[in-house]
């Protein structure tokens, strides 16, 4: 072969070999076993539902879809959306004005949301060093440094203590002119004048929270414009709270999930987004928006906590605790309490997750009751229904984590379940690891009393575990025959549990028509 011909040939081989390898990978995954087998009932019960998800090992993924009772797949390289370690938030579309004057803005959360303890109007001020300030002057000085783009060389230098503080939450928002706008430039400075950029209009809100601060607060105002806080007792770590928001009908409804360390009161804040937009950029105006409504207030302490806020159609549901009880309160957007439901559980709830039916008429709530000493977490599930006139009822309650995903359409519930298969005794599997899985699809009535359909999703996932059996276990003796060392300790078997294929990111939604009642 001539040398002039060899280079193109080698280049072609270099391209074809990786291409062939990728083609081979695609071919193997396309041969993956993945089908639905009927076990019980009529598959037509699946018709109202659209199920999407991933069958993945983190490197290769089968995207699957179950629609009209048919299971289809497509292959992709990589771990898919489940491989991401961030949570993407959806934009809220805000329409301001009517007709020719209507303006559309796409509202996004800003980068900075935080809690601050600012001096109360009637606080006693003690100047420990530096420039003396009144309570009003001190608050304005702190706000200028924290919330506004104010540049200058005349910052005061002082250390001041105030006897009474007010807990404030600073909330940033962007009002973009285009959806999914990547640019976050919100202002520019020309000739020393700060100007707003409307395409990514920046706005902010300052809320005063009725929480108690039981100790004096020390603040250091530095000459460089920064603020230093002392570790004041009695606040319980305000950053331990979590803001929970619902965007609905041009408003942002906000509450704050409290912990055992917080005391005082808490309710639902009603922020009119058009008012926030019209307040202008605080870097230009020198003011944050302080206009908001407030309703649904309740006392909070170590036994009475706020769990969260959920949207139920055109209504709001506040979830709070009282000892081992969870109270669900349904409000109109005008702040009227429509109904409440009390769920009695064996232990106090520490967290929850929820799957809400698309029209807000029903939801399944998973209650996390925390862990018993040296044990596993305790879970309960409540299926609730909201009537057209705003009454809440509980249709069922189940203990444990009996499904990977659950969704409701009309009067039917669909669950995706995972079952561990242990072929030769549980004692061979340390803490339940390295067990092959089987997957099921079940349609129930809304009370979880009757099974309308049940089927099994057959996969090749169990093949992943054959090497684990052969290497570490004997089927006859059911004993571990090897020792794996992890971080210097024997009999720690986490290294023996390889990364296995399984169902990820399962979503259950409505297909486009209501279920039969």
PDB file of C-alpha atoms in Angstrom, residues 104-395:
ATOM      1  CA  UNK A 104     -46.035  38.961  29.248  1.00  0.00           C
ATOM      2  CA  UNK A 105     -43.173  38.291  31.632  1.00  0.00           C
ATOM      3  CA  UNK A 106     -41.551  34.973  32.578  1.00  0.00           C
ATOM      4  CA  UNK A 107     -40.906  34.924  36.312  1.00  0.00           C
ATOM      5  CA  UNK A 108     -37.896  33.070  37.734  1.00  0.00           C
ATOM      6  CA  UNK A 109     -36.427  32.797  41.200  1.00  0.00           C
ATOM      7  CA  UNK A 110     -33.323  34.913  41.736  1.00  0.00           C
ATOM      8  CA  UNK A 111     -29.981  33.708  43.023  1.00  0.00           C
ATOM      9  CA  UNK A 112     -30.324  35.180  46.489  1.00  0.00           C
ATOM     10  CA  UNK A 113     -32.999  34.359  49.042  1.00  0.00           C
ATOM     11  CA  UNK A 114     -31.982  34.717  52.661  1.00  0.00           C
ATOM     12  CA  UNK A 115     -33.061  35.507  56.204  1.00  0.00           C
ATOM     13  CA  UNK A 116     -31.851  38.490  58.207  1.00  0.00           C
ATOM     14  CA  UNK A 117     -32.565  39.798  61.699  1.00  0.00           C
ATOM     15  CA  UNK A 118     -33.022  43.565  61.347  1.00  0.00           C
ATOM     16  CA  UNK A 119     -33.523  45.954  64.278  1.00  0.00           C
ATOM     17  CA  UNK A 120     -37.122  46.488  65.364  1.00  0.00           C
ATOM     18  CA  UNK A 121     -38.452  50.067  65.441  1.00  0.00           C
ATOM     19  CA  UNK A 122     -38.622  50.015  69.256  1.00  0.00           C
ATOM     20  CA  UNK A 123     -35.276  48.224  69.787  1.00  0.00           C
ATOM     21  CA  UNK A 124     -32.808  49.573  72.328  1.00  0.00           C
ATOM     22  CA  UNK A 125     -29.538  50.448  70.589  1.00  0.00           C
ATOM     23  CA  UNK A 126     -26.139  50.038  72.250  1.00  0.00           C
ATOM     24  CA  UNK A 127     -23.132  51.359  70.321  1.00  0.00           C
ATOM     25  CA  UNK A 128     -20.174  49.156  71.276  1.00  0.00           C
ATOM     26  CA  UNK A 129     -17.743  51.016  69.026  1.00  0.00           C
ATOM     27  CA  UNK A 130     -17.712  53.448  66.121  1.00  0.00           C
ATOM     28  CA  UNK A 131     -20.448  55.704  64.738  1.00  0.00           C
ATOM     29  CA  UNK A 132     -23.648  56.041  66.815  1.00  0.00           C
ATOM     30  CA  UNK A 133     -26.902  55.306  64.957  1.00  0.00           C
ATOM     31  CA  UNK A 134     -30.595  55.213  65.866  1.00  0.00           C
ATOM     32  CA  UNK A 135     -32.680  52.064  65.283  1.00  0.00           C
ATOM     33  CA  UNK A 136     -34.101  53.573  62.065  1.00  0.00           C
ATOM     34  CA  UNK A 137     -30.669  54.676  60.821  1.00  0.00           C
ATOM     35  CA  UNK A 138     -29.144  51.305  61.675  1.00  0.00           C
ATOM     36  CA  UNK A 139     -31.836  49.400  59.786  1.00  0.00           C
ATOM     37  CA  UNK A 140     -31.438  51.601  56.724  1.00  0.00           C
ATOM     38  CA  UNK A 141     -27.658  51.206  56.867  1.00  0.00           C
ATOM     39  CA  UNK A 142     -27.962  47.403  56.952  1.00  0.00           C
ATOM     40  CA  UNK A 143     -30.538  47.368  54.139  1.00  0.00           C
ATOM     41  CA  UNK A 144     -28.367  49.605  51.937  1.00  0.00           C
ATOM     42  CA  UNK A 145     -25.483  47.172  52.275  1.00  0.00           C
ATOM     43  CA  UNK A 146     -27.512  43.984  51.848  1.00  0.00           C
ATOM     44  CA  UNK A 147     -30.192  44.805  49.312  1.00  0.00           C
ATOM     45  CA  UNK A 148     -29.098  47.684  47.044  1.00  0.00           C
ATOM     46  CA  UNK A 149     -26.297  48.341  44.594  1.00  0.00           C
ATOM     47  CA  UNK A 150     -24.944  51.376  46.413  1.00  0.00           C
ATOM     48  CA  UNK A 151     -21.318  52.210  45.761  1.00  0.00           C
ATOM     49  CA  UNK A 152     -19.344  54.760  47.747  1.00  0.00           C
ATOM     50  CA  UNK A 153     -16.486  55.492  50.102  1.00  0.00           C
ATOM     51  CA  UNK A 154     -18.493  56.847  53.020  1.00  0.00           C
ATOM     52  CA  UNK A 155     -19.564  53.647  54.753  1.00  0.00           C
ATOM     53  CA  UNK A 156     -19.625  53.955  58.522  1.00  0.00           C
ATOM     54  CA  UNK A 157     -17.591  51.642  60.721  1.00  0.00           C
ATOM     55  CA  UNK A 158     -19.410  50.532  63.860  1.00  0.00           C
ATOM     56  CA  UNK A 159     -20.238  47.602  66.080  1.00  0.00           C
ATOM     57  CA  UNK A 160     -23.769  47.909  67.425  1.00  0.00           C
ATOM     58  CA  UNK A 161     -26.044  45.740  69.552  1.00  0.00           C
ATOM     59  CA  UNK A 162     -29.825  45.908  69.414  1.00  0.00           C
ATOM     60  CA  UNK A 163     -32.152  44.360  71.975  1.00  0.00           C
ATOM     61  CA  UNK A 164     -35.025  43.404  69.671  1.00  0.00           C
ATOM     62  CA  UNK A 165     -34.830  41.996  66.191  1.00  0.00           C
ATOM     63  CA  UNK A 166     -37.313  41.415  63.370  1.00  0.00           C
ATOM     64  CA  UNK A 167     -36.845  38.337  61.175  1.00  0.00           C
ATOM     65  CA  UNK A 168     -36.981  39.344  57.500  1.00  0.00           C
ATOM     66  CA  UNK A 169     -36.891  37.262  54.337  1.00  0.00           C
ATOM     67  CA  UNK A 170     -35.329  38.790  51.249  1.00  0.00           C
ATOM     68  CA  UNK A 171     -36.679  37.309  48.004  1.00  0.00           C
ATOM     69  CA  UNK A 172     -35.267  38.016  44.526  1.00  0.00           C
ATOM     70  CA  UNK A 173     -37.147  37.487  41.254  1.00  0.00           C
ATOM     71  CA  UNK A 174     -36.453  38.026  37.553  1.00  0.00           C
ATOM     72  CA  UNK A 175     -39.163  39.149  35.117  1.00  0.00           C
ATOM     73  CA  UNK A 176     -37.820  38.086  31.709  1.00  0.00           C
ATOM     74  CA  UNK A 177     -39.266  39.250  28.395  1.00  0.00           C
ATOM     75  CA  UNK A 178     -38.454  35.917  26.730  1.00  0.00           C
ATOM     76  CA  UNK A 179     -38.949  32.352  28.041  1.00  0.00           C
ATOM     77  CA  UNK A 180     -35.924  30.332  29.166  1.00  0.00           C
ATOM     78  CA  UNK A 181     -33.659  33.352  29.011  1.00  0.00           C
ATOM     79  CA  UNK A 182     -30.106  32.415  29.986  1.00  0.00           C
ATOM     80  CA  UNK A 183     -28.819  35.945  30.560  1.00  0.00           C
ATOM     81  CA  UNK A 184     -28.990  37.173  34.162  1.00  0.00           C
ATOM     82  CA  UNK A 185     -27.636  40.714  33.559  1.00  0.00           C
ATOM     83  CA  UNK A 186     -30.054  42.946  35.442  1.00  0.00           C
ATOM     84  CA  UNK A 187     -28.452  46.383  35.491  1.00  0.00           C
ATOM     85  CA  UNK A 188     -25.601  48.432  34.060  1.00  0.00           C
ATOM     86  CA  UNK A 189     -23.715  51.442  35.338  1.00  0.00           C
ATOM     87  CA  UNK A 190     -22.989  54.303  32.947  1.00  0.00           C
ATOM     88  CA  UNK A 191     -21.383  57.523  34.185  1.00  0.00           C
ATOM     89  CA  UNK A 192     -22.049  56.404  37.730  1.00  0.00           C
ATOM     90  CA  UNK A 193     -25.799  55.956  37.106  1.00  0.00           C
ATOM     91  CA  UNK A 194     -27.327  52.501  37.588  1.00  0.00           C
ATOM     92  CA  UNK A 195     -29.813  51.594  34.840  1.00  0.00           C
ATOM     93  CA  UNK A 196     -32.310  48.743  34.678  1.00  0.00           C
ATOM     94  CA  UNK A 197     -32.267  46.297  31.742  1.00  0.00           C
ATOM     95  CA  UNK A 198     -35.942  45.411  31.075  1.00  0.00           C
ATOM     96  CA  UNK A 199     -35.159  42.180  29.201  1.00  0.00           C
ATOM     97  CA  UNK A 200     -34.142  40.588  32.509  1.00  0.00           C
ATOM     98  CA  UNK A 201     -35.907  42.925  34.910  1.00  0.00           C
ATOM     99  CA  UNK A 202     -34.690  42.352  38.463  1.00  0.00           C
ATOM    100  CA  UNK A 203     -37.055  42.820  41.398  1.00  0.00           C
ATOM    101  CA  UNK A 204     -37.046  41.985  45.107  1.00  0.00           C
ATOM    102  CA  UNK A 205     -39.405  41.678  48.065  1.00  0.00           C
ATOM    103  CA  UNK A 206     -38.749  42.010  51.797  1.00  0.00           C
ATOM    104  CA  UNK A 207     -41.129  40.138  54.119  1.00  0.00           C
ATOM    105  CA  UNK A 208     -41.294  40.533  57.885  1.00  0.00           C
ATOM    106  CA  UNK A 209     -41.845  37.158  59.575  1.00  0.00           C
ATOM    107  CA  UNK A 210     -43.614  37.010  62.966  1.00  0.00           C
ATOM    108  CA  UNK A 211     -40.962  34.800  64.564  1.00  0.00           C
ATOM    109  CA  UNK A 212     -39.505  35.442  67.997  1.00  0.00           C
ATOM    110  CA  UNK A 213     -35.890  36.416  68.649  1.00  0.00           C
ATOM    111  CA  UNK A 214     -35.044  35.890  72.305  1.00  0.00           C
ATOM    112  CA  UNK A 215     -31.558  37.411  72.463  1.00  0.00           C
ATOM    113  CA  UNK A 216     -29.774  40.636  71.609  1.00  0.00           C
ATOM    114  CA  UNK A 217     -28.151  40.883  68.187  1.00  0.00           C
ATOM    115  CA  UNK A 218     -24.640  42.168  67.481  1.00  0.00           C
ATOM    116  CA  UNK A 219     -23.828  43.557  64.049  1.00  0.00           C
ATOM    117  CA  UNK A 220     -20.527  44.804  62.654  1.00  0.00           C
ATOM    118  CA  UNK A 221     -20.760  47.507  59.959  1.00  0.00           C
ATOM    119  CA  UNK A 222     -17.448  47.533  58.116  1.00  0.00           C
ATOM    120  CA  UNK A 223     -15.869  50.335  56.107  1.00  0.00           C
ATOM    121  CA  UNK A 224     -15.828  48.166  52.947  1.00  0.00           C
ATOM    122  CA  UNK A 225     -19.648  48.017  52.971  1.00  0.00           C
ATOM    123  CA  UNK A 226     -19.968  44.473  54.297  1.00  0.00           C
ATOM    124  CA  UNK A 227     -21.999  43.325  57.294  1.00  0.00           C
ATOM    125  CA  UNK A 228     -20.832  40.874  59.951  1.00  0.00           C
ATOM    126  CA  UNK A 229     -23.227  39.162  62.318  1.00  0.00           C
ATOM    127  CA  UNK A 230     -22.579  37.587  65.679  1.00  0.00           C
ATOM    128  CA  UNK A 231     -23.919  34.092  66.405  1.00  0.00           C
ATOM    129  CA  UNK A 232     -26.932  35.276  68.368  1.00  0.00           C
ATOM    130  CA  UNK A 233     -28.712  32.742  70.572  1.00  0.00           C
ATOM    131  CA  UNK A 234     -32.404  31.985  70.385  1.00  0.00           C
ATOM    132  CA  UNK A 235     -32.893  32.136  66.615  1.00  0.00           C
ATOM    133  CA  UNK A 236     -32.318  28.404  66.158  1.00  0.00           C
ATOM    134  CA  UNK A 237     -30.553  28.949  62.847  1.00  0.00           C
ATOM    135  CA  UNK A 238     -32.909  30.817  60.533  1.00  0.00           C
ATOM    136  CA  UNK A 239     -31.313  29.205  57.507  1.00  0.00           C
ATOM    137  CA  UNK A 240     -32.845  25.930  58.704  1.00  0.00           C
ATOM    138  CA  UNK A 241     -36.188  27.204  57.460  1.00  0.00           C
ATOM    139  CA  UNK A 242     -37.317  26.557  53.903  1.00  0.00           C
ATOM    140  CA  UNK A 243     -39.508  28.826  51.808  1.00  0.00           C
ATOM    141  CA  UNK A 244     -42.300  26.984  49.978  1.00  0.00           C
ATOM    142  CA  UNK A 245     -43.982  28.858  47.124  1.00  0.00           C
ATOM    143  CA  UNK A 246     -46.983  28.466  44.815  1.00  0.00           C
ATOM    144  CA  UNK A 247     -47.464  30.680  41.738  1.00  0.00           C
ATOM    145  CA  UNK A 248     -51.150  31.122  40.934  1.00  0.00           C
ATOM    146  CA  UNK A 249     -53.307  33.741  39.171  1.00  0.00           C
ATOM    147  CA  UNK A 250     -50.589  36.402  39.026  1.00  0.00           C
ATOM    148  CA  UNK A 251     -49.592  35.977  42.665  1.00  0.00           C
ATOM    149  CA  UNK A 252     -46.785  34.255  44.522  1.00  0.00           C
ATOM    150  CA  UNK A 253     -48.041  32.545  47.678  1.00  0.00           C
ATOM    151  CA  UNK A 254     -45.307  31.801  50.169  1.00  0.00           C
ATOM    152  CA  UNK A 255     -44.961  30.108  53.536  1.00  0.00           C
ATOM    153  CA  UNK A 256     -41.954  29.006  55.566  1.00  0.00           C
ATOM    154  CA  UNK A 257     -41.386  25.474  56.802  1.00  0.00           C
ATOM    155  CA  UNK A 258     -40.305  25.694  60.415  1.00  0.00           C
ATOM    156  CA  UNK A 259     -38.373  23.351  62.714  1.00  0.00           C
ATOM    157  CA  UNK A 260     -38.343  22.629  66.437  1.00  0.00           C
ATOM    158  CA  UNK A 261     -35.991  25.612  66.903  1.00  0.00           C
ATOM    159  CA  UNK A 262     -38.433  28.237  65.622  1.00  0.00           C
ATOM    160  CA  UNK A 263     -41.186  29.846  67.661  1.00  0.00           C
ATOM    161  CA  UNK A 264     -43.725  32.588  67.069  1.00  0.00           C
ATOM    162  CA  UNK A 265     -46.322  32.597  64.298  1.00  0.00           C
ATOM    163  CA  UNK A 266     -46.449  31.686  60.619  1.00  0.00           C
ATOM    164  CA  UNK A 267     -48.981  31.871  57.801  1.00  0.00           C
ATOM    165  CA  UNK A 268     -49.310  32.348  54.032  1.00  0.00           C
ATOM    166  CA  UNK A 269     -47.896  35.442  52.328  1.00  0.00           C
ATOM    167  CA  UNK A 270     -49.697  36.783  49.250  1.00  0.00           C
ATOM    168  CA  UNK A 271     -47.364  38.684  46.890  1.00  0.00           C
ATOM    169  CA  UNK A 272     -48.937  40.427  43.885  1.00  0.00           C
ATOM    170  CA  UNK A 273     -46.360  39.925  41.107  1.00  0.00           C
ATOM    171  CA  UNK A 274     -47.514  42.970  39.123  1.00  0.00           C
ATOM    172  CA  UNK A 275     -46.969  45.172  42.183  1.00  0.00           C
ATOM    173  CA  UNK A 276     -43.481  43.712  42.569  1.00  0.00           C
ATOM    174  CA  UNK A 277     -42.698  44.424  38.916  1.00  0.00           C
ATOM    175  CA  UNK A 278     -44.006  47.985  39.099  1.00  0.00           C
ATOM    176  CA  UNK A 279     -41.901  48.668  42.220  1.00  0.00           C
ATOM    177  CA  UNK A 280     -38.855  48.749  39.960  1.00  0.00           C
ATOM    178  CA  UNK A 281     -35.294  47.540  40.255  1.00  0.00           C
ATOM    179  CA  UNK A 282     -34.061  48.157  43.827  1.00  0.00           C
ATOM    180  CA  UNK A 283     -30.602  48.994  42.466  1.00  0.00           C
ATOM    181  CA  UNK A 284     -32.273  51.896  40.613  1.00  0.00           C
ATOM    182  CA  UNK A 285     -35.045  52.928  43.012  1.00  0.00           C
ATOM    183  CA  UNK A 286     -33.224  52.228  46.284  1.00  0.00           C
ATOM    184  CA  UNK A 287     -36.263  50.392  47.640  1.00  0.00           C
ATOM    185  CA  UNK A 288     -37.439  46.805  47.800  1.00  0.00           C
ATOM    186  CA  UNK A 289     -41.132  45.922  47.507  1.00  0.00           C
ATOM    187  CA  UNK A 290     -42.766  45.603  50.938  1.00  0.00           C
ATOM    188  CA  UNK A 291     -46.365  45.166  49.806  1.00  0.00           C
ATOM    189  CA  UNK A 292     -48.022  41.809  50.501  1.00  0.00           C
ATOM    190  CA  UNK A 293     -51.090  40.144  51.985  1.00  0.00           C
ATOM    191  CA  UNK A 294     -51.062  37.638  54.832  1.00  0.00           C
ATOM    192  CA  UNK A 295     -53.532  34.995  56.049  1.00  0.00           C
ATOM    193  CA  UNK A 296     -53.812  31.556  57.677  1.00  0.00           C
ATOM    194  CA  UNK A 297     -51.622  32.475  60.644  1.00  0.00           C
ATOM    195  CA  UNK A 298     -50.952  29.809  63.279  1.00  0.00           C
ATOM    196  CA  UNK A 299     -48.616  29.445  66.253  1.00  0.00           C
ATOM    197  CA  UNK A 300     -45.351  27.544  65.691  1.00  0.00           C
ATOM    198  CA  UNK A 301     -42.974  25.947  68.182  1.00  0.00           C
ATOM    199  CA  UNK A 302     -41.198  22.610  68.696  1.00  0.00           C
ATOM    200  CA  UNK A 303     -44.518  20.687  68.613  1.00  0.00           C
ATOM    201  CA  UNK A 304     -46.318  22.813  66.034  1.00  0.00           C
ATOM    202  CA  UNK A 305     -44.526  23.170  62.707  1.00  0.00           C
ATOM    203  CA  UNK A 306     -45.286  24.282  59.164  1.00  0.00           C
ATOM    204  CA  UNK A 307     -44.629  21.432  56.696  1.00  0.00           C
ATOM    205  CA  UNK A 308     -45.379  23.121  53.381  1.00  0.00           C
ATOM    206  CA  UNK A 309     -47.766  24.725  50.916  1.00  0.00           C
ATOM    207  CA  UNK A 310     -49.351  22.939  47.927  1.00  0.00           C
ATOM    208  CA  UNK A 311     -51.530  24.011  45.016  1.00  0.00           C
ATOM    209  CA  UNK A 312     -54.811  22.125  44.703  1.00  0.00           C
ATOM    210  CA  UNK A 313     -56.313  23.408  41.459  1.00  0.00           C
ATOM    211  CA  UNK A 314     -57.258  27.044  42.092  1.00  0.00           C
ATOM    212  CA  UNK A 315     -56.874  26.622  45.865  1.00  0.00           C
ATOM    213  CA  UNK A 316     -54.050  26.426  48.388  1.00  0.00           C
ATOM    214  CA  UNK A 317     -53.403  23.708  50.956  1.00  0.00           C
ATOM    215  CA  UNK A 318     -51.295  24.511  54.025  1.00  0.00           C
ATOM    216  CA  UNK A 319     -49.806  21.484  55.805  1.00  0.00           C
ATOM    217  CA  UNK A 320     -48.873  21.852  59.478  1.00  0.00           C
ATOM    218  CA  UNK A 321     -48.322  19.599  62.478  1.00  0.00           C
ATOM    219  CA  UNK A 322     -49.566  19.444  66.049  1.00  0.00           C
ATOM    220  CA  UNK A 323     -47.700  16.692  67.883  1.00  0.00           C
ATOM    221  CA  UNK A 324     -48.389  13.458  65.982  1.00  0.00           C
ATOM    222  CA  UNK A 325     -51.238  15.041  64.024  1.00  0.00           C
ATOM    223  CA  UNK A 326     -51.015  16.611  60.573  1.00  0.00           C
ATOM    224  CA  UNK A 327     -53.577  19.312  59.797  1.00  0.00           C
ATOM    225  CA  UNK A 328     -54.424  20.014  56.155  1.00  0.00           C
ATOM    226  CA  UNK A 329     -56.046  23.429  55.673  1.00  0.00           C
ATOM    227  CA  UNK A 330     -57.638  24.365  52.344  1.00  0.00           C
ATOM    228  CA  UNK A 331     -57.768  28.083  51.489  1.00  0.00           C
ATOM    229  CA  UNK A 332     -59.125  30.133  48.646  1.00  0.00           C
ATOM    230  CA  UNK A 333     -56.685  32.556  47.044  1.00  0.00           C
ATOM    231  CA  UNK A 334     -58.563  35.325  48.872  1.00  0.00           C
ATOM    232  CA  UNK A 335     -57.460  33.800  52.174  1.00  0.00           C
ATOM    233  CA  UNK A 336     -60.756  32.171  53.167  1.00  0.00           C
ATOM    234  CA  UNK A 337     -60.443  28.861  55.070  1.00  0.00           C
ATOM    235  CA  UNK A 338     -62.669  26.404  53.173  1.00  0.00           C
ATOM    236  CA  UNK A 339     -62.065  23.180  55.130  1.00  0.00           C
ATOM    237  CA  UNK A 340     -59.512  21.290  57.203  1.00  0.00           C
ATOM    238  CA  UNK A 341     -58.625  17.634  57.739  1.00  0.00           C
ATOM    239  CA  UNK A 342     -56.690  16.104  60.641  1.00  0.00           C
ATOM    240  CA  UNK A 343     -54.582  12.986  60.015  1.00  0.00           C
ATOM    241  CA  UNK A 344     -53.529  11.125  63.171  1.00  0.00           C
ATOM    242  CA  UNK A 345     -50.211   9.247  62.839  1.00  0.00           C
ATOM    243  CA  UNK A 346     -48.200   7.135  65.303  1.00  0.00           C
ATOM    244  CA  UNK A 347     -45.171   9.487  65.262  1.00  0.00           C
ATOM    245  CA  UNK A 348     -44.546  13.168  64.438  1.00  0.00           C
ATOM    246  CA  UNK A 349     -44.010  13.855  60.727  1.00  0.00           C
ATOM    247  CA  UNK A 350     -40.525  15.081  59.784  1.00  0.00           C
ATOM    248  CA  UNK A 351     -41.071  15.485  56.033  1.00  0.00           C
ATOM    249  CA  UNK A 352     -43.491  14.653  53.230  1.00  0.00           C
ATOM    250  CA  UNK A 353     -43.809  14.316  49.473  1.00  0.00           C
ATOM    251  CA  UNK A 354     -46.964  14.647  47.393  1.00  0.00           C
ATOM    252  CA  UNK A 355     -48.379  13.625  44.022  1.00  0.00           C
ATOM    253  CA  UNK A 356     -51.234  15.949  43.050  1.00  0.00           C
ATOM    254  CA  UNK A 357     -53.805  15.076  40.390  1.00  0.00           C
ATOM    255  CA  UNK A 358     -53.587  17.516  37.495  1.00  0.00           C
ATOM    256  CA  UNK A 359     -56.822  19.355  38.263  1.00  0.00           C
ATOM    257  CA  UNK A 360     -56.109  19.476  41.999  1.00  0.00           C
ATOM    258  CA  UNK A 361     -59.112  17.315  42.919  1.00  0.00           C
ATOM    259  CA  UNK A 362     -57.007  14.621  44.622  1.00  0.00           C
ATOM    260  CA  UNK A 363     -53.514  13.918  45.932  1.00  0.00           C
ATOM    261  CA  UNK A 364     -51.450  11.133  47.489  1.00  0.00           C
ATOM    262  CA  UNK A 365     -49.226  12.317  50.330  1.00  0.00           C
ATOM    263  CA  UNK A 366     -46.301  10.292  51.654  1.00  0.00           C
ATOM    264  CA  UNK A 367     -45.584  11.052  55.327  1.00  0.00           C
ATOM    265  CA  UNK A 368     -42.001  10.523  56.545  1.00  0.00           C
ATOM    266  CA  UNK A 369     -42.095   9.910  60.291  1.00  0.00           C
ATOM    267  CA  UNK A 370     -38.324   9.679  60.679  1.00  0.00           C
ATOM    268  CA  UNK A 371     -36.396   6.658  61.874  1.00  0.00           C
ATOM    269  CA  UNK A 372     -36.733   4.569  64.973  1.00  0.00           C
ATOM    270  CA  UNK A 373     -33.549   4.042  66.978  1.00  0.00           C
ATOM    271  CA  UNK A 374     -31.203   1.792  64.937  1.00  0.00           C
ATOM    272  CA  UNK A 375     -34.019   1.195  62.476  1.00  0.00           C
ATOM    273  CA  UNK A 376     -35.413   2.284  59.145  1.00  0.00           C
ATOM    274  CA  UNK A 377     -37.620   5.285  58.454  1.00  0.00           C
ATOM    275  CA  UNK A 378     -41.344   4.883  59.074  1.00  0.00           C
ATOM    276  CA  UNK A 379     -43.686   5.964  56.258  1.00  0.00           C
ATOM    277  CA  UNK A 380     -47.436   6.340  55.864  1.00  0.00           C
ATOM    278  CA  UNK A 381     -49.459   7.391  52.828  1.00  0.00           C
ATOM    279  CA  UNK A 382     -52.758   9.271  52.662  1.00  0.00           C
ATOM    280  CA  UNK A 383     -55.003   9.505  49.611  1.00  0.00           C
ATOM    281  CA  UNK A 384     -57.050  12.694  49.864  1.00  0.00           C
ATOM    282  CA  UNK A 385     -59.840  14.108  47.718  1.00  0.00           C
ATOM    283  CA  UNK A 386     -61.046  17.714  47.390  1.00  0.00           C
ATOM    284  CA  UNK A 387     -64.669  18.238  46.304  1.00  0.00           C
ATOM    285  CA  UNK A 388     -65.893  21.049  44.071  1.00  0.00           C
ATOM    286  CA  UNK A 389     -67.269  22.913  47.111  1.00  0.00           C
ATOM    287  CA  UNK A 390     -63.912  22.682  48.931  1.00  0.00           C
ATOM    288  CA  UNK A 391     -64.333  19.738  51.309  1.00  0.00           C
ATOM    289  CA  UNK A 392     -61.347  17.458  52.075  1.00  0.00           C
ATOM    290  CA  UNK A 393     -61.724  13.730  52.700  1.00  0.00           C
ATOM    291  CA  UNK A 394     -59.173  10.952  53.214  1.00  0.00           C
ATOM    292  CA  UNK A 395     -59.921   7.978  50.935  1.00  0.00           C
TER     293      UNK A 395
END
